[in-house]
PDB file of C-alpha atoms in Angstrom:
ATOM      1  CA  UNK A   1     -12.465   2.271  -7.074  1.00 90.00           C
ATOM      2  CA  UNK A   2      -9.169   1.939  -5.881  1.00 95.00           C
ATOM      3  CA  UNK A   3      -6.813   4.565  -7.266  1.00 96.00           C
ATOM      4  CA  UNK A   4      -2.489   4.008  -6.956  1.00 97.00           C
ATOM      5  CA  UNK A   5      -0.408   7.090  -9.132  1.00 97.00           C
ATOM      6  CA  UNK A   6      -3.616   7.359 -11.753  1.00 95.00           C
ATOM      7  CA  UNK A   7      -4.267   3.146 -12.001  1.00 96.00           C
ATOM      8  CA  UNK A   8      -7.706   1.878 -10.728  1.00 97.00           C
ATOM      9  CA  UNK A   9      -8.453  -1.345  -9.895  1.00 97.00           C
ATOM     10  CA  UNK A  10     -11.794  -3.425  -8.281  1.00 97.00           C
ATOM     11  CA  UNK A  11     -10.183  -4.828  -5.256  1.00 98.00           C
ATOM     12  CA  UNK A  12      -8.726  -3.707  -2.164  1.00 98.00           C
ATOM     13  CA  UNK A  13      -6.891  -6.602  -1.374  1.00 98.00           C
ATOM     14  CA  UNK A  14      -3.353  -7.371  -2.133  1.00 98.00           C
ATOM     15  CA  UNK A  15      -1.291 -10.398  -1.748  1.00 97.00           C
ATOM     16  CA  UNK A  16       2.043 -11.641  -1.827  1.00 95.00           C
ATOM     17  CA  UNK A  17       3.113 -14.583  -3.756  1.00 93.00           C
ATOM     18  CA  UNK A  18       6.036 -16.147  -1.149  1.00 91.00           C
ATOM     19  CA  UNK A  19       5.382 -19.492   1.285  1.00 92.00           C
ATOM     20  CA  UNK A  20       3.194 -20.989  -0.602  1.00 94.00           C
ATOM     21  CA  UNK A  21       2.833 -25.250  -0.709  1.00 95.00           C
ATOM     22  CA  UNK A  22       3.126 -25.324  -4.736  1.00 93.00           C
ATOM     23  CA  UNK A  23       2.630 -22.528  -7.508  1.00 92.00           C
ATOM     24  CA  UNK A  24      -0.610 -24.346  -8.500  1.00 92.00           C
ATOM     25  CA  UNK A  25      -1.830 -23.634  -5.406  1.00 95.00           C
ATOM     26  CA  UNK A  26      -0.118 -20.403  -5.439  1.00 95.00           C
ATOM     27  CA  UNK A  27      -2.161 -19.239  -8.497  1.00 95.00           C
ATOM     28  CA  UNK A  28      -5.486 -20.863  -7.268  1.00 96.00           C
ATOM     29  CA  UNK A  29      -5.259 -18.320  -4.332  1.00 97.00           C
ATOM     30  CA  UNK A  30      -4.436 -15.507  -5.973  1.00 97.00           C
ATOM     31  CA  UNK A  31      -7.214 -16.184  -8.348  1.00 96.00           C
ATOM     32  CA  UNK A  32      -9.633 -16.634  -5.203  1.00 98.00           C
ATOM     33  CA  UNK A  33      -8.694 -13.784  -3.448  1.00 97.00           C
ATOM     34  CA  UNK A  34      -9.725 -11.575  -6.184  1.00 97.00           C
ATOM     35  CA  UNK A  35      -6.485  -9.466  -6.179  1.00 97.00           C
ATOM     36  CA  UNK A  36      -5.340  -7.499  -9.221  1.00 97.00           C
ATOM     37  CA  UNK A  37      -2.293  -6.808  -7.495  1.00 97.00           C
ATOM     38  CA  UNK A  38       0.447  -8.744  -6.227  1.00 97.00           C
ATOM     39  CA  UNK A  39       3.482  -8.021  -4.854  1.00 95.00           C
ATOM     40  CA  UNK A  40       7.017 -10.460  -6.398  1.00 93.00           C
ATOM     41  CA  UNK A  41      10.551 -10.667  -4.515  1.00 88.00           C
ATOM     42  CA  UNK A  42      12.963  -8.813  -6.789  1.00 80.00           C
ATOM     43  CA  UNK A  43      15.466 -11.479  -5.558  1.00 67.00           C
ATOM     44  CA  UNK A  44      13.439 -14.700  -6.109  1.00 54.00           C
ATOM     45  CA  UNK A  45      12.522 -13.202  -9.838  1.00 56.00           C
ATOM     46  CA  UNK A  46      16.426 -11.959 -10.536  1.00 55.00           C
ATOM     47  CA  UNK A  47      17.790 -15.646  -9.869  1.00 53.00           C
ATOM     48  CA  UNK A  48      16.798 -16.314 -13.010  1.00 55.00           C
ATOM     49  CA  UNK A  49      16.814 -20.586 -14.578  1.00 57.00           C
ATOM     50  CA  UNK A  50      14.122 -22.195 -15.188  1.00 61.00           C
ATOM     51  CA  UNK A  51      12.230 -22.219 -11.649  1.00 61.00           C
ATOM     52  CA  UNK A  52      12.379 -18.426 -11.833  1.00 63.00           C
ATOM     53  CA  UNK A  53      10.969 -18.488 -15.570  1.00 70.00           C
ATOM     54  CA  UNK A  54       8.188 -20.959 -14.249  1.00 77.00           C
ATOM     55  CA  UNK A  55       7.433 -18.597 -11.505  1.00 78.00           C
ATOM     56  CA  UNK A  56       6.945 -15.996 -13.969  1.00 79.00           C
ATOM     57  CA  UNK A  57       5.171 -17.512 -16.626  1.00 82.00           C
ATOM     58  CA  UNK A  58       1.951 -18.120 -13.321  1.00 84.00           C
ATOM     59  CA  UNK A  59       2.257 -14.779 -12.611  1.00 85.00           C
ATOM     60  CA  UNK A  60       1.380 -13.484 -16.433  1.00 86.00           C
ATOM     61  CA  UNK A  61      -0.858 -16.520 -16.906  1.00 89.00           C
ATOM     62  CA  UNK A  62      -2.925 -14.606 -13.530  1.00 90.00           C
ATOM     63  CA  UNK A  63      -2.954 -11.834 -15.535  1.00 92.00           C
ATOM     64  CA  UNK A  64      -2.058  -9.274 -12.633  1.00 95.00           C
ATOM     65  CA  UNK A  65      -0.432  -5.849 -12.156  1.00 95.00           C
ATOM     66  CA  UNK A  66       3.139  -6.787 -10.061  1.00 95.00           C
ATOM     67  CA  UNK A  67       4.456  -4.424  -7.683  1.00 96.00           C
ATOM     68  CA  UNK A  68       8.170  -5.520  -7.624  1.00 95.00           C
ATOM     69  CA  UNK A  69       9.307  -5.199  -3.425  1.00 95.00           C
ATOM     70  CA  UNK A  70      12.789  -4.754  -2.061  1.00 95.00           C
ATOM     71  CA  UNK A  71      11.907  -7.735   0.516  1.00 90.00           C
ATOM     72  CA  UNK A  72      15.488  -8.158   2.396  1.00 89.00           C
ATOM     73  CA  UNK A  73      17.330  -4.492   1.943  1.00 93.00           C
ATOM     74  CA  UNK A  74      18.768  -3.657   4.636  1.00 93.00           C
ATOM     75  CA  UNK A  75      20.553  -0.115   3.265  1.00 95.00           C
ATOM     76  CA  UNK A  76      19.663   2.694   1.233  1.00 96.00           C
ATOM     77  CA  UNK A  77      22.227   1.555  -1.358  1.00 96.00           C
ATOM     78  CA  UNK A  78      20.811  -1.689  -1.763  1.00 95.00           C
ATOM     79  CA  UNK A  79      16.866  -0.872  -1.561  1.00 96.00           C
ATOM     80  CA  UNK A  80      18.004   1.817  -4.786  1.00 97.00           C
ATOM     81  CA  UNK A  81      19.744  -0.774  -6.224  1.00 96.00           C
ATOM     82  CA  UNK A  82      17.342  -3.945  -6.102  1.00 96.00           C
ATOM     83  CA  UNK A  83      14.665  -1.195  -7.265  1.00 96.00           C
ATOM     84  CA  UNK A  84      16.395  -0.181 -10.274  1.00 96.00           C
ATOM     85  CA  UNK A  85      16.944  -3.671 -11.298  1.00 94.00           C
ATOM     86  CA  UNK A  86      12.850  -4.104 -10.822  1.00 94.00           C
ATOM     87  CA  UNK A  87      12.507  -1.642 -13.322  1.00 94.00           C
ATOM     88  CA  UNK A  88      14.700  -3.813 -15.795  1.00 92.00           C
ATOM     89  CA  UNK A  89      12.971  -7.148 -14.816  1.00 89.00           C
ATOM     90  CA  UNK A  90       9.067  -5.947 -14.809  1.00 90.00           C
ATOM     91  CA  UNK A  91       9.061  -2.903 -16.945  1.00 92.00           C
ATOM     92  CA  UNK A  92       7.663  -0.807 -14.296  1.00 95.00           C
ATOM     93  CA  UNK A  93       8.243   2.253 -12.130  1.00 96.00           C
ATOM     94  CA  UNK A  94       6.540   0.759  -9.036  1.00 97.00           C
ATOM     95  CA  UNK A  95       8.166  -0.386  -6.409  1.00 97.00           C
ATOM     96  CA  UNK A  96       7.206  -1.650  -2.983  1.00 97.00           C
ATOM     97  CA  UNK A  97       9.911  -0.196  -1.246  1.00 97.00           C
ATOM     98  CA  UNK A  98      11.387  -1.654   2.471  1.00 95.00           C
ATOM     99  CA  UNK A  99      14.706  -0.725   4.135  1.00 95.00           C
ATOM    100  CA  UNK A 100      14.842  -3.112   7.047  1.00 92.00           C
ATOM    101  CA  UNK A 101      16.390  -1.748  10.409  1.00 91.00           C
ATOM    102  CA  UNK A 102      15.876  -5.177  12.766  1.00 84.00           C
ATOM    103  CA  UNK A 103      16.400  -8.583  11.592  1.00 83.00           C
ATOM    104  CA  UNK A 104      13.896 -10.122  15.111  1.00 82.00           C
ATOM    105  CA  UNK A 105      10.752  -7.884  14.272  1.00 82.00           C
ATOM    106  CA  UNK A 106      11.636  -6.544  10.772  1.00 84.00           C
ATOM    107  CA  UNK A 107      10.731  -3.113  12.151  1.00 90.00           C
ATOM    108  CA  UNK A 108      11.396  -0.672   9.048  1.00 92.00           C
ATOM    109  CA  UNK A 109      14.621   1.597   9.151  1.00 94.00           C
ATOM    110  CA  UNK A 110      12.559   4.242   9.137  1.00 93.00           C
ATOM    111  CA  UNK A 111      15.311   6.897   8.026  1.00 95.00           C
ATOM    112  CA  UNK A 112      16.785   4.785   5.353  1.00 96.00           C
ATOM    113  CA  UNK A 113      13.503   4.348   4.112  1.00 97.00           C
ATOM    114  CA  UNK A 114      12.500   8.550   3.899  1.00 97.00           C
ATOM    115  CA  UNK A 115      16.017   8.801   2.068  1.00 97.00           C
ATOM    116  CA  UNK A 116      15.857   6.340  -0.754  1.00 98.00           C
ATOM    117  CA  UNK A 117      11.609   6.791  -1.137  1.00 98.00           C
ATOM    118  CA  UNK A 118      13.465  10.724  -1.837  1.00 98.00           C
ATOM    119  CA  UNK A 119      15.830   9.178  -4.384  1.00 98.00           C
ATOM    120  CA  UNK A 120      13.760   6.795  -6.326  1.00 98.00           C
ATOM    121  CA  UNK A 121      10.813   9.215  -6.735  1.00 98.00           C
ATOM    122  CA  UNK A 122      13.177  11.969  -8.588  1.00 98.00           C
ATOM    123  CA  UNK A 123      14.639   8.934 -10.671  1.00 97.00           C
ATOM    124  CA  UNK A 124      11.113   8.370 -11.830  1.00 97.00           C
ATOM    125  CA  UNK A 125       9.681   5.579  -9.593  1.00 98.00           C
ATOM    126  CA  UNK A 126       6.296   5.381  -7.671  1.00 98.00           C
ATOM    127  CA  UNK A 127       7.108   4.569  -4.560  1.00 98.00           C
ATOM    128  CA  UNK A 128       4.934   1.949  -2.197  1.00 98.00           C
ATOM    129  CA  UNK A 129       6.718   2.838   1.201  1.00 98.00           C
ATOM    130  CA  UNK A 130       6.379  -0.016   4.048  1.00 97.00           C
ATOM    131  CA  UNK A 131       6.489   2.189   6.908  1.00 96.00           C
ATOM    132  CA  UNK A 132       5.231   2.007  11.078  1.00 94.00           C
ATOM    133  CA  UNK A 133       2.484   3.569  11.845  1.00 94.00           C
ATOM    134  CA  UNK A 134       3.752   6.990  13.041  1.00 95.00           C
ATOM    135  CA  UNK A 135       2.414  10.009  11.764  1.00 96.00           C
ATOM    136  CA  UNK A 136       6.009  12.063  11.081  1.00 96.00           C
ATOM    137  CA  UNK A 137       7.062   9.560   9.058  1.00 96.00           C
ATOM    138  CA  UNK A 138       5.099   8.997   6.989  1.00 97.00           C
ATOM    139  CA  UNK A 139       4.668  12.896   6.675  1.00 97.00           C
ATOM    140  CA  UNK A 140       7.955  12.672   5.338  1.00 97.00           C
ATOM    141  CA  UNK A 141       7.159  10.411   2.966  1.00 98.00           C
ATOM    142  CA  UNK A 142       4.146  12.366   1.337  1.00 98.00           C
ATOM    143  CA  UNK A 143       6.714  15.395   1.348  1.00 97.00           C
ATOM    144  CA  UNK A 144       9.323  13.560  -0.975  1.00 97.00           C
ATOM    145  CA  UNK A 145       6.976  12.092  -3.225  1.00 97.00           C
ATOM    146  CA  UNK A 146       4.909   8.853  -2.328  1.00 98.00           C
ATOM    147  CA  UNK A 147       1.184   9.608  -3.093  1.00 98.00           C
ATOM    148  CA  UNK A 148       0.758   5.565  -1.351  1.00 98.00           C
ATOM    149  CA  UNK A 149       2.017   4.750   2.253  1.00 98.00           C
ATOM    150  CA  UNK A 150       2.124   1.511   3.793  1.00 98.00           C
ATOM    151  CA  UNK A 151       2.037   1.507   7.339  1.00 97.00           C
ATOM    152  CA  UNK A 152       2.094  -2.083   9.074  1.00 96.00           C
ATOM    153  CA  UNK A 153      -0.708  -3.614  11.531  1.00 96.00           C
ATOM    154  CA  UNK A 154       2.131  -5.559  13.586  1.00 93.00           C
ATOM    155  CA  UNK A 155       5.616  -7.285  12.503  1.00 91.00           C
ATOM    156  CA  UNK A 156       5.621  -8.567   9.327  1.00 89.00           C
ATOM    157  CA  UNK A 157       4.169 -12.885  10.063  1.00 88.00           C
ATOM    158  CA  UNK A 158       3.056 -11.993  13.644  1.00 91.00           C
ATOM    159  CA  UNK A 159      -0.576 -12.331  12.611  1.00 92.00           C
ATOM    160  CA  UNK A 160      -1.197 -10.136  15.465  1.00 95.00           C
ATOM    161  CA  UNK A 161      -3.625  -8.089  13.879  1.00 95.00           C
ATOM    162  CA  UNK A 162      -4.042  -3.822  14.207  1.00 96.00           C
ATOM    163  CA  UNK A 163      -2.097  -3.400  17.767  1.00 95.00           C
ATOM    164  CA  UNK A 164      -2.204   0.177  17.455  1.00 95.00           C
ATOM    165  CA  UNK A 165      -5.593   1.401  15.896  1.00 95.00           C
ATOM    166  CA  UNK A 166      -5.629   4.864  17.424  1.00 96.00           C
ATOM    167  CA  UNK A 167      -2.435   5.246  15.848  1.00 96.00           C
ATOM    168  CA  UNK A 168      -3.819   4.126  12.408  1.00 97.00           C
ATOM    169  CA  UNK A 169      -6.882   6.195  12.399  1.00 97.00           C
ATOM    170  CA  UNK A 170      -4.316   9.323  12.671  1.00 97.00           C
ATOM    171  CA  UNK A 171      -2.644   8.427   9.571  1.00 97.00           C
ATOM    172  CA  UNK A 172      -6.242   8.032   7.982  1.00 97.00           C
ATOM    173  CA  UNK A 173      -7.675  11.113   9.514  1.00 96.00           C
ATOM    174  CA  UNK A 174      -4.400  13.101   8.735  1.00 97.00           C
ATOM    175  CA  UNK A 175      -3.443  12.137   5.060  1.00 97.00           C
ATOM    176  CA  UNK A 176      -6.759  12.139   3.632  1.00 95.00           C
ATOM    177  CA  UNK A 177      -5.501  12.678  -0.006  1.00 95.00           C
ATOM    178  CA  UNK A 178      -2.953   9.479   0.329  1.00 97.00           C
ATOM    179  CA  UNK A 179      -3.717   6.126  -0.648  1.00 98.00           C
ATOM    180  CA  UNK A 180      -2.851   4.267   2.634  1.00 98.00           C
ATOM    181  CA  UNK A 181      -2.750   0.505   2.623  1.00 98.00           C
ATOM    182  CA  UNK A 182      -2.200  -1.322   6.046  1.00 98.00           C
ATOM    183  CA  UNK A 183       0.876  -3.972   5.085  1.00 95.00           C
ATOM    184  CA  UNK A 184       2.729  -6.390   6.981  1.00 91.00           C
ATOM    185  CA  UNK A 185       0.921  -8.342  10.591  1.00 93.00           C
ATOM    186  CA  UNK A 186      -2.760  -9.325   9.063  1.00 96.00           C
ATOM    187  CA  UNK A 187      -3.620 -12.517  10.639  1.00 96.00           C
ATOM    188  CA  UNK A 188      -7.414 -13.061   9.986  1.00 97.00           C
ATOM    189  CA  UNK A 189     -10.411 -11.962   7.570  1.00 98.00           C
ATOM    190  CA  UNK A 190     -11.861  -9.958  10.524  1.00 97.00           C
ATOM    191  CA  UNK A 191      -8.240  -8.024  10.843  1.00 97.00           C
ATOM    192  CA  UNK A 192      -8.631  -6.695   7.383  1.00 97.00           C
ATOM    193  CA  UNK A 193     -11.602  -6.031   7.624  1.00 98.00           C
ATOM    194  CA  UNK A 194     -11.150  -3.745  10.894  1.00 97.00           C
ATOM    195  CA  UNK A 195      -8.433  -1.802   8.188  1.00 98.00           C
ATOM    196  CA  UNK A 196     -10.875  -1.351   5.979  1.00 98.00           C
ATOM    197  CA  UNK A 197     -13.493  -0.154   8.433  1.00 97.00           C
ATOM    198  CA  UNK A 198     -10.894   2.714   9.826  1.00 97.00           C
ATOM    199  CA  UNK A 199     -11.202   3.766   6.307  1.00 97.00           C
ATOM    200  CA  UNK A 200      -8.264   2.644   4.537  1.00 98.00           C
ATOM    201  CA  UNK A 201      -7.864   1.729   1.431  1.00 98.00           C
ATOM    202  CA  UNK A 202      -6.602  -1.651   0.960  1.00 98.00           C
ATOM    203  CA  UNK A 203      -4.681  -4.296   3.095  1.00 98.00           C
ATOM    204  CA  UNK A 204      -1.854  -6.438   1.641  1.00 97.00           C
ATOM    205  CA  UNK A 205      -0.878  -9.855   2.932  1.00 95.00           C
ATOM    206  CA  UNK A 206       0.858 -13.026   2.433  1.00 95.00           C
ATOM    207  CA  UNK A 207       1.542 -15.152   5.009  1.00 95.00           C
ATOM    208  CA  UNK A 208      -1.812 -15.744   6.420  1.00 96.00           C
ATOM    209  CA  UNK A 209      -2.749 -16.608   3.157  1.00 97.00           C
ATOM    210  CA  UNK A 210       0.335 -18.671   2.112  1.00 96.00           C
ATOM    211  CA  UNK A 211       0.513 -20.547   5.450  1.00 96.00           C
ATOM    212  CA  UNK A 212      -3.415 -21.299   5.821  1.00 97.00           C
ATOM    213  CA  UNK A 213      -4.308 -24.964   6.199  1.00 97.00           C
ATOM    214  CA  UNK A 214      -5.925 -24.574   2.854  1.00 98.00           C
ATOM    215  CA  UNK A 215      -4.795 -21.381   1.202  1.00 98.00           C
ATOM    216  CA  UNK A 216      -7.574 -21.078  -1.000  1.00 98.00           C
ATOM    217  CA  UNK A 217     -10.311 -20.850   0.881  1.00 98.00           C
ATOM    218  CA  UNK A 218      -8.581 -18.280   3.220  1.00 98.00           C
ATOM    219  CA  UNK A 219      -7.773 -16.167  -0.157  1.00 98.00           C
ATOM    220  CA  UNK A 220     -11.299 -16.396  -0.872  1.00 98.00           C
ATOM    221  CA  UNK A 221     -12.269 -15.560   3.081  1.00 98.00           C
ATOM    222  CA  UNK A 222      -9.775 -12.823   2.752  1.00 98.00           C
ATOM    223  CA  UNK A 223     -11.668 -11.323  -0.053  1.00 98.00           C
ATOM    224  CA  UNK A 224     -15.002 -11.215   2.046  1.00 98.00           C
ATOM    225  CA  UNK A 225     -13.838  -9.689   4.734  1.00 98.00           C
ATOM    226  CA  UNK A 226     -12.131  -6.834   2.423  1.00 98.00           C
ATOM    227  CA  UNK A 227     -15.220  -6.275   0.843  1.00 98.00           C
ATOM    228  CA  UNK A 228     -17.293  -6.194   3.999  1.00 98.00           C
ATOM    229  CA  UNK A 229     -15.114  -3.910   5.856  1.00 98.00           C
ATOM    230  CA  UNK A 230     -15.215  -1.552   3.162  1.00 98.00           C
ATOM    231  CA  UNK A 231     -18.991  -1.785   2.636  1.00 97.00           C
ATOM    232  CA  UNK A 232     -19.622  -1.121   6.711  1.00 97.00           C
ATOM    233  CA  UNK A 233     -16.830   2.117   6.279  1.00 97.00           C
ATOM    234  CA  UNK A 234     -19.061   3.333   3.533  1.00 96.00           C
ATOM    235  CA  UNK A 235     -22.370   2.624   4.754  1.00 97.00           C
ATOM    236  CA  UNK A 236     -20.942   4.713   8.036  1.00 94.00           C
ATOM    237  CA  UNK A 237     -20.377   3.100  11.150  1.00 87.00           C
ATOM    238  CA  UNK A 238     -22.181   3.533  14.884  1.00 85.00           C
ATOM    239  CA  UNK A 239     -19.867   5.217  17.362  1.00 84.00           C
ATOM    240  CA  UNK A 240     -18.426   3.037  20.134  1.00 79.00           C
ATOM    241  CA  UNK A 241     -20.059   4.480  23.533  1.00 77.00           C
ATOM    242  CA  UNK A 242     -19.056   4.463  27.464  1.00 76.00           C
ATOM    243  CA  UNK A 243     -22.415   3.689  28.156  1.00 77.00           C
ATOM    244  CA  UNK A 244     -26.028   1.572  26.906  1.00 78.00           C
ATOM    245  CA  UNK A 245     -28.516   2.254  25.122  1.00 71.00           C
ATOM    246  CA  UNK A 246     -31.506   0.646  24.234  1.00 73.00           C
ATOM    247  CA  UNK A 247     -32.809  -0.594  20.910  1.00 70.00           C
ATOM    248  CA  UNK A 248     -36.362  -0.133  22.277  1.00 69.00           C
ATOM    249  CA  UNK A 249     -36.453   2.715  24.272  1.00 66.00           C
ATOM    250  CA  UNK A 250     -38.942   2.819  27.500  1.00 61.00           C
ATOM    251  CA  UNK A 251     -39.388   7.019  26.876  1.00 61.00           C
ATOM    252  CA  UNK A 252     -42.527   7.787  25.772  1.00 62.00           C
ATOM    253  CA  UNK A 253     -43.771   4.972  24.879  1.00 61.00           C
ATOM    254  CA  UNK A 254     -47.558   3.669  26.371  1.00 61.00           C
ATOM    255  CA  UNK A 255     -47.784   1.735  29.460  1.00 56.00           C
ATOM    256  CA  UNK A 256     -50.900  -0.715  30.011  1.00 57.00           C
ATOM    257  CA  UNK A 257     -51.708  -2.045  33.605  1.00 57.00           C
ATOM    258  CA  UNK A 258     -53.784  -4.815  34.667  1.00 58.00           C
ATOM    259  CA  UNK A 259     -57.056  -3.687  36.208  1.00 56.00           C
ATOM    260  CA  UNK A 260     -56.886  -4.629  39.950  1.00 52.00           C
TER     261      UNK A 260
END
């Protein structure tokens, strides 16, 4: 099961609910992807009228757990803010929580976002931190509080995929008590499924999702691949070798010769 700050939940797949054609279709893929988590702009939600009470209405009709984000911050002060007024809007302490440094690759201000993770978590929240992948920060985050890290595969929409998977298995071999979920640069089933396989947790995604030909059937891809990655990390994987080896060895085993 997957665990986040004492709630367990069935899959390891999370999904965003931005990009998508129509909110039918919107809810259709959420629904085939199997996710009992998805992640809402505070923004979107806080402009309020009736396309924002639509929006809303899917999203309880899905029956879901939201984690509010902070999509768009781009300071400490206004990450703390938008997550404060998440609390208001959804009722909850979570928070998905990004501090932006670069508007090109959305790279993560990594300082900003050690600093407000340390003020939200002694104002109450739990903090979902969308980090890189290096190893001191996200040290830092475990030290002020976040029992989840999010550490991204590539630029958030790249589709690129794990670029740095030695760096990833650190993380994993490193925080073994944290809940790490691999956010932000999943571009295909077989990507998540590679997350899973390093022994993570759970992958979150949107826009490969959102932006699929048809959406639905790449939510419900999406879900396969989750749930195979995490079945070959458990049923233990074969190491990767520098050299062959047979799957019928030659040693020791009879020889028969034709009589001359």
């Amino acid at each position: 099961m997957l665990n986040f700050y004492g709630k367990q939940f069935t899959s390891r797949l999370l999904v965003g609910t931005a990009l998508y054609p129509s909110p039918a279709i919107m809810q259709s893929a959420i629904r085939a992807s199997g996710a009992e988590i998805v992640t809402v702009s505070v923004r979107r939600e806080a402009a309020g009228g009736k396309a924002g009470d639509a929006f809303w209405s899917l999203i309880r009709e899905l029956g879901v757990t939201v984690l509010p984000n902070t999509a768009g911050c781009r300071t400490v002060r206004e990450a703390v803010t938008t997550a404060k007024l998440a609390r208001e809007l959804f009722g909850t302490s979570w928070i998905k929580l990004e501090v932006i440094a670069d508007n090109d690759t959305l790279q993560p201000d990594v300082v900003g976002l050690v600093e407000a993770a340390d003020i939200l978590t002694k104002d109450g929240f739990e903090v979902f931190p969308y980090c890189t992948e290096d190893l001191s920060v996200a040290m830092r985050l475990v030290d002020v509080g976040c029992k989840v890290v999010m550490p991204w595969a590539a630029p958030i929409g790249s589709a690129k995929g794990i670029i740095s998977p030695d760096a990833l298995k650190l993380l994993r071999d490193r925080l073994l008590e944290i809940a790490l979920v691999v956010d932000a640069g999943i571009g295909a089933p077989s990507h998540a499924a590679r997350a899973l396989e390093l022994g993570y947790d759970a992958v979150l995604l949107n826009t490969a999702i959102a932006k699929a030909a048809d959406p639905v059937a790449m939510a419900r891809a999406f879900r396969q691949g989750v749930e195979a990655g995490r079945a070959a990390f458990e049923a233990g994987l074969m190491e990767a070798r520098d050299f062959a080896s047979p799957s019928t060895p030659v040693v020791g085993t009879p020889f028969w010769h034709a009589a001359s």
